[in-house]
Coordinates of C-alpha atoms in Angstrom, one line a residue:
Chain U
V1 CA 16.7 -24.4 35.1
T2 CA 19.9 -23.8 36.3
L3 CA 22.7 -24.9 33.9
T4 CA 26.6 -26.2 35.0
E5 CA 29.6 -24.6 34.8
P6 CA 30.1 -25.7 31.4
N7 CA 27.0 -24.9 29.2
A8 CA 26.6 -22.2 31.4
A9 CA 29.6 -21.3 29.8
R10 CA 29.0 -22.4 26.5
W11 CA 25.4 -20.6 26.8
R12 CA 27.4 -17.0 27.3
M13 CA 29.6 -17.8 24.1
L14 CA 26.1 -18.7 21.5
R15 CA 24.4 -15.9 23.6
T16 CA 25.5 -13.4 21.7
P17 CA 25.1 -15.1 17.8
L18 CA 21.9 -16.5 18.2
V19 CA 20.3 -13.9 19.0
F20 CA 22.0 -11.4 16.3
G21 CA 20.8 -15.0 14.6
A22 CA 17.5 -14.5 15.7
V23 CA 16.8 -10.8 14.3
F24 CA 18.2 -11.8 11.3
V25 CA 16.1 -14.6 10.2
L26 CA 13.1 -12.5 11.5
W27 CA 14.3 -9.7 9.6
A28 CA 15.3 -11.8 6.1
V29 CA 10.9 -13.6 6.9
G30 CA 9.8 -10.3 7.4
F31 CA 11.6 -8.7 3.5
V32 CA 10.7 -11.5 2.3
L33 CA 7.2 -11.1 3.1
M34 CA 7.7 -7.6 2.0
A35 CA 8.8 -8.5 -1.6
G36 CA 5.5 -11.0 -1.9
G37 CA 3.8 -8.0 -1.4
R38 CA 2.6 -9.3 2.4
E39 CA 4.3 -7.0 4.4
P40 CA 4.1 -7.9 7.9
Y41 CA 3.7 -5.7 11.0
P42 CA 5.9 -5.0 13.2
A43 CA 9.3 -5.7 11.3
L44 CA 12.6 -4.3 10.6
I45 CA 11.3 -2.6 7.2
Q46 CA 11.8 0.9 5.7
P47 CA 10.5 1.7 2.4
G48 CA 12.1 1.2 -0.5
F49 CA 10.2 4.3 -3.2
G50 CA 11.0 1.5 -5.6
Y51 CA 9.9 4.1 -8.6
V52 CA 12.0 4.0 -11.3
A53 CA 11.4 5.7 -14.3
D54 CA 13.7 4.6 -17.5
K55 CA 15.6 7.9 -18.7
G56 CA 14.2 9.1 -22.0
K57 CA 10.5 7.4 -21.2
D58 CA 7.0 7.9 -19.7
I59 CA 7.0 8.4 -15.9
T60 CA 3.0 6.3 -15.8
W61 CA 1.4 6.8 -12.5
V62 CA -2.6 5.8 -11.7
E63 CA -4.7 8.3 -9.2
I64 CA -8.2 7.2 -7.6
R65 CA -10.7 9.5 -8.5
Y66 CA -14.7 9.0 -7.5
V67 CA -17.7 10.1 -9.1
V68 CA -21.1 10.6 -6.8
T69 CA -24.5 10.3 -8.3
Y70 CA -27.7 11.9 -7.2
A71 CA -31.4 11.0 -7.0
D72 CA -31.8 13.8 -9.5
G73 CA -29.7 12.4 -12.2
S74 CA -26.8 15.7 -11.1
S75 CA -23.1 14.1 -10.3
Q76 CA -20.6 15.2 -8.9
G77 CA -16.6 14.5 -8.9
V78 CA -14.8 13.7 -5.3
T79 CA -11.1 13.3 -4.5
Y80 CA -9.6 11.0 -2.3
T81 CA -9.0 13.7 0.2
D82 CA -12.2 14.8 -0.1
L83 CA -13.1 11.1 1.0
L84 CA -10.8 10.3 3.5
P85 CA -10.0 14.0 5.2
D86 CA -8.9 11.8 8.3
A87 CA -6.1 9.7 6.9
G88 CA -4.3 13.0 6.3
E89 CA -1.1 12.1 3.8
K90 CA -1.9 8.2 3.7
A91 CA -5.1 8.5 1.6
G92 CA -4.1 8.6 -1.7
Y93 CA -2.3 5.0 -0.6
I94 CA -5.6 3.7 1.5
A95 CA -7.6 4.6 -1.5
L96 CA -5.8 1.9 -4.2
T97 CA -7.3 -0.4 -2.1
L98 CA -10.8 0.5 0.2
L99 CA -13.3 -0.6 -2.1
D100 CA -11.5 -3.8 -3.8
G101 CA -13.1 -7.3 -4.2
D102 CA -16.3 -7.2 -2.7
R103 CA -16.4 -4.3 0.0
V104 CA -18.5 -2.8 -1.8
D105 CA -21.1 -5.3 -1.2
Q106 CA -20.7 -4.8 2.4
P107 CA -23.4 -3.1 3.9
D108 CA -21.2 -1.3 6.9
V109 CA -19.2 -0.1 3.5
R110 CA -21.6 1.3 1.9
A111 CA -23.3 2.5 4.9
W112 CA -20.3 3.9 5.8
L113 CA -19.5 5.3 2.3
R114 CA -23.7 7.0 2.6
D115 CA -22.0 9.0 5.3
R116 CA -18.8 9.8 4.3
V117 CA -20.8 11.7 0.8
D118 CA -23.6 13.3 3.1
R119 CA -21.1 14.8 5.7
L120 CA -19.4 16.4 2.0
G121 CA -22.3 18.3 1.7
L122 CA -22.4 18.8 -2.0
G123 CA -25.8 17.4 -2.7
S124 CA -29.2 15.8 -1.2
D125 CA -30.0 12.2 -1.9
P126 CA -26.6 10.5 -3.4
V127 CA -28.0 7.5 -5.2
R128 CA -24.1 5.9 -6.1
L129 CA -20.5 6.3 -6.1
T130 CA -18.3 5.7 -8.9
E131 CA -15.1 4.7 -8.3
Q132 CA -12.7 5.7 -11.4
R133 CA -8.7 4.6 -11.9
V134 CA -7.2 7.2 -14.3
T135 CA -4.1 6.7 -15.6
V136 CA -1.6 10.2 -15.5
T137 CA 1.6 10.0 -17.5
L138 CA 4.5 12.6 -17.1
E139 CA 6.4 13.1 -20.6
G140 CA 9.9 11.8 -19.4
D141 CA 11.9 15.0 -20.7
S142 CA 9.3 17.8 -20.2
L143 CA 7.6 16.3 -17.4
E144 CA 3.8 17.6 -18.7
K145 CA 1.4 15.3 -17.3
T146 CA -1.7 14.1 -19.9
Y147 CA -4.9 12.4 -18.5
G148 CA -5.9 8.5 -19.7
T149 CA -9.5 8.0 -19.5
P150 CA -11.4 7.3 -16.5
V151 CA -12.1 3.5 -16.3
T152 CA -14.4 2.7 -13.6
S153 CA -13.0 -0.1 -11.2
A154 CA -16.1 0.2 -8.7
D155 CA -19.3 0.8 -8.6
V156 CA -21.5 1.2 -4.8
D157 CA -25.0 1.6 -4.4
L158 CA -25.8 4.3 -1.9
S159 CA -29.2 4.6 -2.4
D160 CA -30.3 2.4 0.6
G161 CA -27.6 2.6 2.6
Chain P
M1 CA 35.5 -14.0 19.8
W2 CA 32.1 -12.6 20.1
T3 CA 33.0 -9.4 22.5
F4 CA 32.6 -6.1 21.3
P5 CA 35.3 -2.9 22.4
M6 CA 33.5 -2.1 25.7
G7 CA 32.7 0.9 27.8
E8 CA 31.0 3.4 24.5
F9 CA 28.2 4.2 26.2
Q10 CA 27.4 6.1 29.9
P11 CA 24.2 5.7 31.5
V12 CA 24.0 9.2 30.7
D13 CA 24.3 9.5 26.9
L14 CA 21.2 7.2 27.2
A15 CA 19.3 9.0 29.9
R16 CA 19.5 12.3 28.4
F17 CA 18.6 10.6 24.4
R18 CA 15.4 8.9 26.4
Q19 CA 14.5 13.0 27.5
L20 CA 15.6 13.9 23.7
Y21 CA 12.9 11.4 22.8
A22 CA 10.0 11.8 25.9
V23 CA 9.8 15.4 24.1
Y24 CA 9.6 14.2 21.1
G25 CA 7.3 11.8 21.7
L26 CA 4.5 14.5 24.1
L27 CA 5.2 17.1 21.0
C28 CA 4.0 15.0 18.6
L29 CA 2.2 12.2 20.4
P30 CA 0.4 9.4 17.7
S31 CA -3.7 10.1 16.6
F32 CA -5.1 6.2 16.6
A33 CA -9.2 7.1 17.6
W34 CA -9.8 9.0 14.0
V35 CA -9.9 5.2 12.7
A36 CA -12.9 4.3 14.4
D37 CA -15.0 5.8 12.1
Y38 CA -13.9 3.2 9.3
P39 CA -16.5 -0.3 9.6
D40 CA -14.8 -2.9 10.1
S41 CA -15.3 -4.9 6.5
L42 CA -12.3 -2.7 5.8
F43 CA -10.7 -4.3 8.6
A44 CA -7.6 -5.5 6.5
P45 CA -4.4 -6.1 8.6
P46 CA -1.1 -6.3 7.8
V47 CA 0.9 -10.5 8.9
G48 CA 1.0 -10.2 12.3
P49 CA -0.6 -9.4 15.5
L50 CA -3.1 -7.3 14.5
G51 CA -4.4 -10.7 12.9
L52 CA -5.8 -11.2 16.8
F53 CA -8.2 -8.2 16.0
D54 CA -11.0 -9.0 13.9
G55 CA -12.3 -5.3 13.3
F56 CA -11.9 -1.5 14.6
P57 CA -12.2 -0.9 18.3
S58 CA -14.1 2.1 19.1
A59 CA -13.2 5.5 19.6
W60 CA -13.0 5.7 23.7
V61 CA -11.1 2.6 23.8
L62 CA -8.5 3.9 20.7
Y63 CA -8.6 7.3 23.0
G64 CA -7.6 5.5 25.6
L65 CA -4.7 3.8 23.7
E66 CA -3.5 7.4 23.2
I67 CA -3.5 8.7 26.5
A68 CA -1.9 6.1 27.3
V69 CA 0.9 6.5 25.1
A70 CA 1.0 9.9 26.6
V71 CA 1.4 8.8 30.0
C72 CA 4.4 6.4 29.5
F73 CA 6.6 9.2 27.2
A74 CA 5.8 11.7 30.5
A75 CA 6.9 8.5 32.8
L76 CA 10.3 8.7 30.5
L77 CA 10.2 12.4 30.5
I78 CA 10.2 12.8 34.4
G79 CA 11.8 9.2 35.1
V80 CA 9.8 6.9 36.3
R81 CA 9.4 3.9 35.9
V82 CA 11.0 3.7 33.3
A83 CA 11.4 0.2 32.1
V84 CA 8.1 -0.6 32.2
A85 CA 7.3 2.9 30.3
S86 CA 9.4 2.0 27.6
V87 CA 7.7 -1.6 27.3
A88 CA 4.0 -0.5 27.8
A89 CA 4.9 2.2 24.9
T90 CA 6.4 0.1 22.1
V91 CA 3.4 -2.3 22.8
L92 CA 0.6 0.2 23.1
M93 CA 2.3 2.2 19.8
V94 CA 2.8 -1.3 17.9
V95 CA -0.9 -2.2 18.5
G96 CA -2.5 1.4 18.1
Y97 CA -0.4 2.4 15.0
G98 CA -1.0 -1.5 13.6
L99 CA -4.3 -0.8 14.0
T100 CA -4.4 2.3 11.8
Y101 CA -2.2 0.2 9.1
S102 CA -5.3 -2.7 8.5
L103 CA -6.6 0.0 6.3
G104 CA -3.9 -1.0 3.8
K105 CA -1.0 1.2 4.7
I106 CA 2.3 0.9 6.5
D107 CA 3.9 3.9 7.5
H108 CA 7.4 2.8 8.4
N109 CA 8.2 4.8 11.5
I110 CA 9.0 1.4 13.0
L111 CA 12.3 2.5 14.8
F112 CA 10.4 4.8 16.7
V113 CA 8.2 2.4 17.8
L114 CA 10.5 0.0 18.7
T115 CA 13.5 2.6 20.6
P116 CA 11.6 2.4 24.1
G117 CA 11.8 -0.9 24.1
M118 CA 15.3 -1.6 22.9
L119 CA 16.9 1.2 25.2
A120 CA 14.7 -0.2 28.0
I121 CA 17.1 -3.5 27.9
A122 CA 20.5 -1.4 27.1
G123 CA 19.1 0.7 30.2
W124 CA 18.0 4.2 29.4
S125 CA 17.0 4.8 33.5
G126 CA 20.7 5.5 33.3
R127 CA 20.4 4.2 37.1
R128 CA 22.9 1.1 35.9
P129 CA 25.2 0.0 33.6
V130 CA 24.8 0.0 29.6
S131 CA 24.5 -2.8 28.0
Q132 CA 26.9 -2.5 25.2
L133 CA 25.6 -6.1 23.7
A134 CA 21.8 -4.3 23.0
M135 CA 23.2 -1.3 21.6
R136 CA 25.1 -3.0 19.4
L137 CA 22.4 -5.2 18.9
W138 CA 19.9 -2.3 18.5
A139 CA 22.6 -0.9 15.6
F140 CA 22.2 -4.3 13.8
M141 CA 18.1 -3.6 14.3
V142 CA 18.6 0.1 12.5
A143 CA 21.1 -1.7 10.0
L144 CA 18.9 -4.1 8.7
A145 CA 15.7 -1.7 8.5
M146 CA 17.5 0.5 6.7
L147 CA 19.0 -3.0 4.3
S148 CA 15.9 -3.9 3.8
A149 CA 15.1 -0.1 2.2
G150 CA 18.0 -0.4 -0.1
L151 CA 17.6 -3.5 -1.6
S152 CA 14.2 -3.3 -2.1
K153 CA 15.8 -0.2 -4.2
A154 CA 18.5 -2.5 -6.0
E155 CA 15.6 -4.9 -7.4
A156 CA 13.5 -2.2 -8.1
G157 CA 16.7 -0.9 -10.8
W158 CA 17.9 2.1 -9.4
L159 CA 21.3 0.5 -10.1
D160 CA 20.8 0.5 -13.4
P161 CA 22.3 3.4 -15.3
S162 CA 19.4 3.6 -18.1
T163 CA 17.0 4.3 -15.1
Q164 CA 16.8 7.6 -13.1
A165 CA 15.0 6.1 -9.8
V166 CA 15.5 9.6 -8.1
R167 CA 14.6 12.1 -10.5
G168 CA 11.3 9.7 -11.9
S169 CA 9.9 9.1 -7.8
L170 CA 10.6 13.5 -7.6
A171 CA 8.4 14.0 -10.8
G172 CA 5.7 11.5 -9.6
F173 CA 5.2 13.1 -6.2
R174 CA 5.7 16.1 -7.5
H175 CA 3.5 16.4 -10.1
V176 CA 1.1 13.8 -10.1
A177 CA 1.0 12.9 -6.5
D178 CA 1.3 16.5 -5.7
R179 CA 3.8 16.2 -2.3
S180 CA 7.1 17.4 -2.4
G181 CA 9.5 19.7 -0.4
P182 CA 10.5 23.5 -1.0
L183 CA 13.5 22.4 -3.3
A184 CA 12.0 20.1 -5.7
D185 CA 11.2 22.9 -8.2
H186 CA 14.9 23.7 -8.4
A187 CA 15.7 19.7 -8.5
L188 CA 13.1 19.4 -11.4
G189 CA 15.1 22.0 -13.6
L190 CA 17.8 20.5 -14.1
P191 CA 18.9 18.8 -16.8
D192 CA 18.1 15.2 -17.1
W193 CA 22.1 14.4 -17.5
S194 CA 22.8 10.3 -15.9
W195 CA 25.5 11.1 -14.7
L196 CA 23.9 14.4 -12.6
W197 CA 21.2 11.7 -11.7
E198 CA 22.6 8.7 -11.3
P199 CA 24.9 9.3 -8.7
M200 CA 21.8 10.0 -6.5
D201 CA 20.4 6.9 -7.1
I202 CA 23.5 4.7 -6.4
A203 CA 24.5 6.4 -3.3
A204 CA 21.6 6.4 -1.5
V205 CA 21.5 2.3 -2.5
T206 CA 25.2 2.1 -1.1
L207 CA 24.0 4.2 1.9
E208 CA 21.5 2.0 3.0
C209 CA 23.2 -0.6 1.7
G210 CA 26.6 0.0 3.7
L211 CA 25.1 0.6 7.1
V212 CA 25.0 -3.4 8.0
L213 CA 28.6 -3.2 7.1
V214 CA 30.1 -1.2 9.7
V215 CA 28.0 -2.0 11.8
F216 CA 30.3 -3.5 15.0
S217 CA 32.3 0.0 14.6
W218 CA 30.8 2.4 16.5
I219 CA 33.0 5.4 14.6
W220 CA 32.2 3.9 11.3
F221 CA 28.5 3.7 12.0
R222 CA 28.3 7.0 13.4
R223 CA 29.6 8.2 10.4
A224 CA 27.1 6.7 8.6
L225 CA 24.4 7.9 10.6
A226 CA 25.3 11.2 10.3
L227 CA 25.6 10.8 6.3
L228 CA 22.0 9.4 7.0
C229 CA 21.2 12.2 8.6
V230 CA 21.9 14.6 5.5
F231 CA 20.2 12.0 3.1
H232 CA 16.9 12.5 5.4
L233 CA 17.2 16.2 5.8
S234 CA 17.8 16.0 1.4
V235 CA 14.8 13.9 0.9
A236 CA 13.1 16.1 3.1
L237 CA 13.7 19.1 1.2
M238 CA 13.0 17.8 -2.4
F239 CA 10.2 15.2 -1.8
G240 CA 8.6 16.8 1.1
I241 CA 8.9 13.3 3.5
V242 CA 10.6 14.5 6.8
F243 CA 11.3 11.1 7.7
A244 CA 12.1 12.8 11.5
V245 CA 11.0 9.7 13.5
N246 CA 14.1 8.2 12.3
V247 CA 16.2 11.2 12.4
L248 CA 15.6 10.6 16.3
A249 CA 16.5 7.3 16.3
Y250 CA 19.4 7.4 15.4
G251 CA 20.3 9.5 18.0
A252 CA 19.8 6.6 20.2
F253 CA 24.2 6.8 19.5
V254 CA 24.5 9.5 20.1
R255 CA 27.1 10.1 23.4
W256 CA 24.7 13.1 25.1
G257 CA 26.8 13.2 27.9
R258 CA 30.2 14.9 25.7
V259 CA 27.9 16.6 23.5
T260 CA 25.4 18.9 25.9
R261 CA 24.5 19.9 29.1
W262 CA 20.5 19.8 30.6
P263 CA 19.2 20.1 33.7
S264 CA 17.6 16.9 34.7
V265 CA 14.0 16.6 35.2
A266 CA 12.9 15.5 38.4
A267 CA 9.2 15.4 39.4
P268 CA 6.8 13.2 42.0
A269 CA 5.5 10.1 40.5
W270 CA 2.2 11.5 40.6
V271 CA 2.6 14.5 38.4
V272 CA 3.7 11.6 35.0
P273 CA -0.8 11.1 34.8
A274 CA -1.2 14.2 35.0
L275 CA 1.3 15.7 32.8
G276 CA 0.5 12.8 29.6
V277 CA -3.0 13.4 29.7
G278 CA -2.8 17.4 29.9
I279 CA -0.7 16.6 27.2
W280 CA -2.5 14.9 25.4
G281 CA -5.0 17.2 25.6
V282 CA -2.6 20.2 24.3
A283 CA -1.6 18.3 21.9
R284 CA -4.7 17.3 20.4
V285 CA -5.8 20.6 19.4
V286 CA -2.4 22.4 18.9
H287 CA -0.4 19.6 16.8
P288 CA 2.8 21.3 16.6
E289 CA 4.3 18.1 14.9
P290 CA 4.4 19.3 11.7
I291 CA 7.6 21.8 13.2
V292 CA 9.2 20.0 15.8
V293 CA 9.5 17.7 12.5
W294 CA 11.1 19.8 10.6
L295 CA 13.7 21.0 13.8
V296 CA 14.6 17.9 14.3
V297 CA 15.3 17.0 11.1
G298 CA 17.4 20.1 10.6
V299 CA 18.9 19.8 13.5
G300 CA 19.9 15.7 12.6
A301 CA 21.0 16.9 9.7
A302 CA 23.5 19.8 11.1
L303 CA 25.0 17.6 14.0
G304 CA 25.7 15.4 11.2
V305 CA 27.6 17.7 9.4
R306 CA 29.3 18.1 12.1
C307 CA 30.7 15.1 12.9
L308 CA 32.0 14.9 9.2
L309 CA 33.9 17.6 9.5
P310 CA 37.4 16.2 9.3
G311 CA 39.1 18.0 13.1
V312 CA 35.6 16.6 14.6
V313 CA 36.5 13.0 13.2
W314 CA 39.9 12.8 13.7
R315 CA 38.4 14.0 17.8
I316 CA 35.8 11.7 18.0
D317 CA 38.7 9.3 16.9
A318 CA 40.9 10.2 19.3
E319 CA 38.3 9.9 21.9
G320 CA 37.5 6.5 20.7
T321 CA 40.3 5.2 21.2
A322 CA 40.9 6.5 24.6
L323 CA 37.3 4.8 25.8
T324 CA 38.4 1.7 24.3
R325 CA 41.7 1.6 26.1
R326 CA 40.4 2.8 29.3

């Protein structure tokens, strides 16, 4: 397509605001999606670290833990860093949604978890992996840490994994 | 109306930054292959092009991606087929990182990932005049990215005097997530006074939101980036979050041709794949990243402080004015 000179001049004039405007619109769409909990990628987004503590009040956090139960009835606590050593610093975040929804019923997830537990070498014949969520509370002034009662959030049958 | 002061960046500025970027990239090569071990039922791509995949590729495909990225960085270092290597590096990193983010956690290294593609448009090969407009667009994109962080903080209540966001985050990182920098305990040992902690909340939001306001003045934009470099060092020292990728990305706006001289790397094209594969192999064994990221954040903060010193700022002003008049 060949632009006539007036059109070419008009395009040169509009090109810069159009490009900047398009980038802004793309950024805004990404930001709105992120604010709605569906962060896109790639997108011009940086972390907000929205963790805010009201002055004088306690700070609460949710921590994921796992318990492996063996065929002989014994059990062993496992951390997310034990289970996801290859994820590095991301392990804690990945653990938050790792066993959400119907994932625990998927054969490939059960087989994978069985393999991960076997690799830990803590015992033979694991039959169950239980995911627990523990509310951790930091007292606002003293920063003393207390743990709430663990709540089971997922239960995975490893026996036929 | 839509023109900006020209002549700020010279080809040598961007070419030297390209070499710096490539050296960092080769020392801190991305790792994608670990995600191949995860089952496809855990594959949950973020909104975007990663939705074209329906599961994690095999380890060999991901190793291939890692090697290809390393070869691209080697090409950028030596200056061979810079445009192709730049675009390929950005595309390959978007795919590789995007696959690892499909486990539910997005790392925010997007400025590092987009740098080669954007600076290829700006002309960081060093062989043609720099597109000042592309540099301004890249500055705008960096500012928008920082604005997203600032707006998120403001929306979460960081500007509310009754909240202590920095202290709360620091306590959470230190005592719950078990992650902290060398000064975390010293900082948390300070009294819980609003007038002491609240300015940190306000400063973080102001800095991140304010960058977009100075994007059309190189002098003020560079001053803001200098402050951000100091900000990143303080975050590293307190939170243990060493965000070297951003500090490196800000380096695109430094006139490296004025800062120092170093020899250009010149080697035949056949060296590129050998260098890329060789360094990829060494990096997977040695893992120099923990040292390199602290070095980048430390040097970035030192350059930032130097830029903010009154005498140096005056000199940069004077040079900027002289350039604009030329």
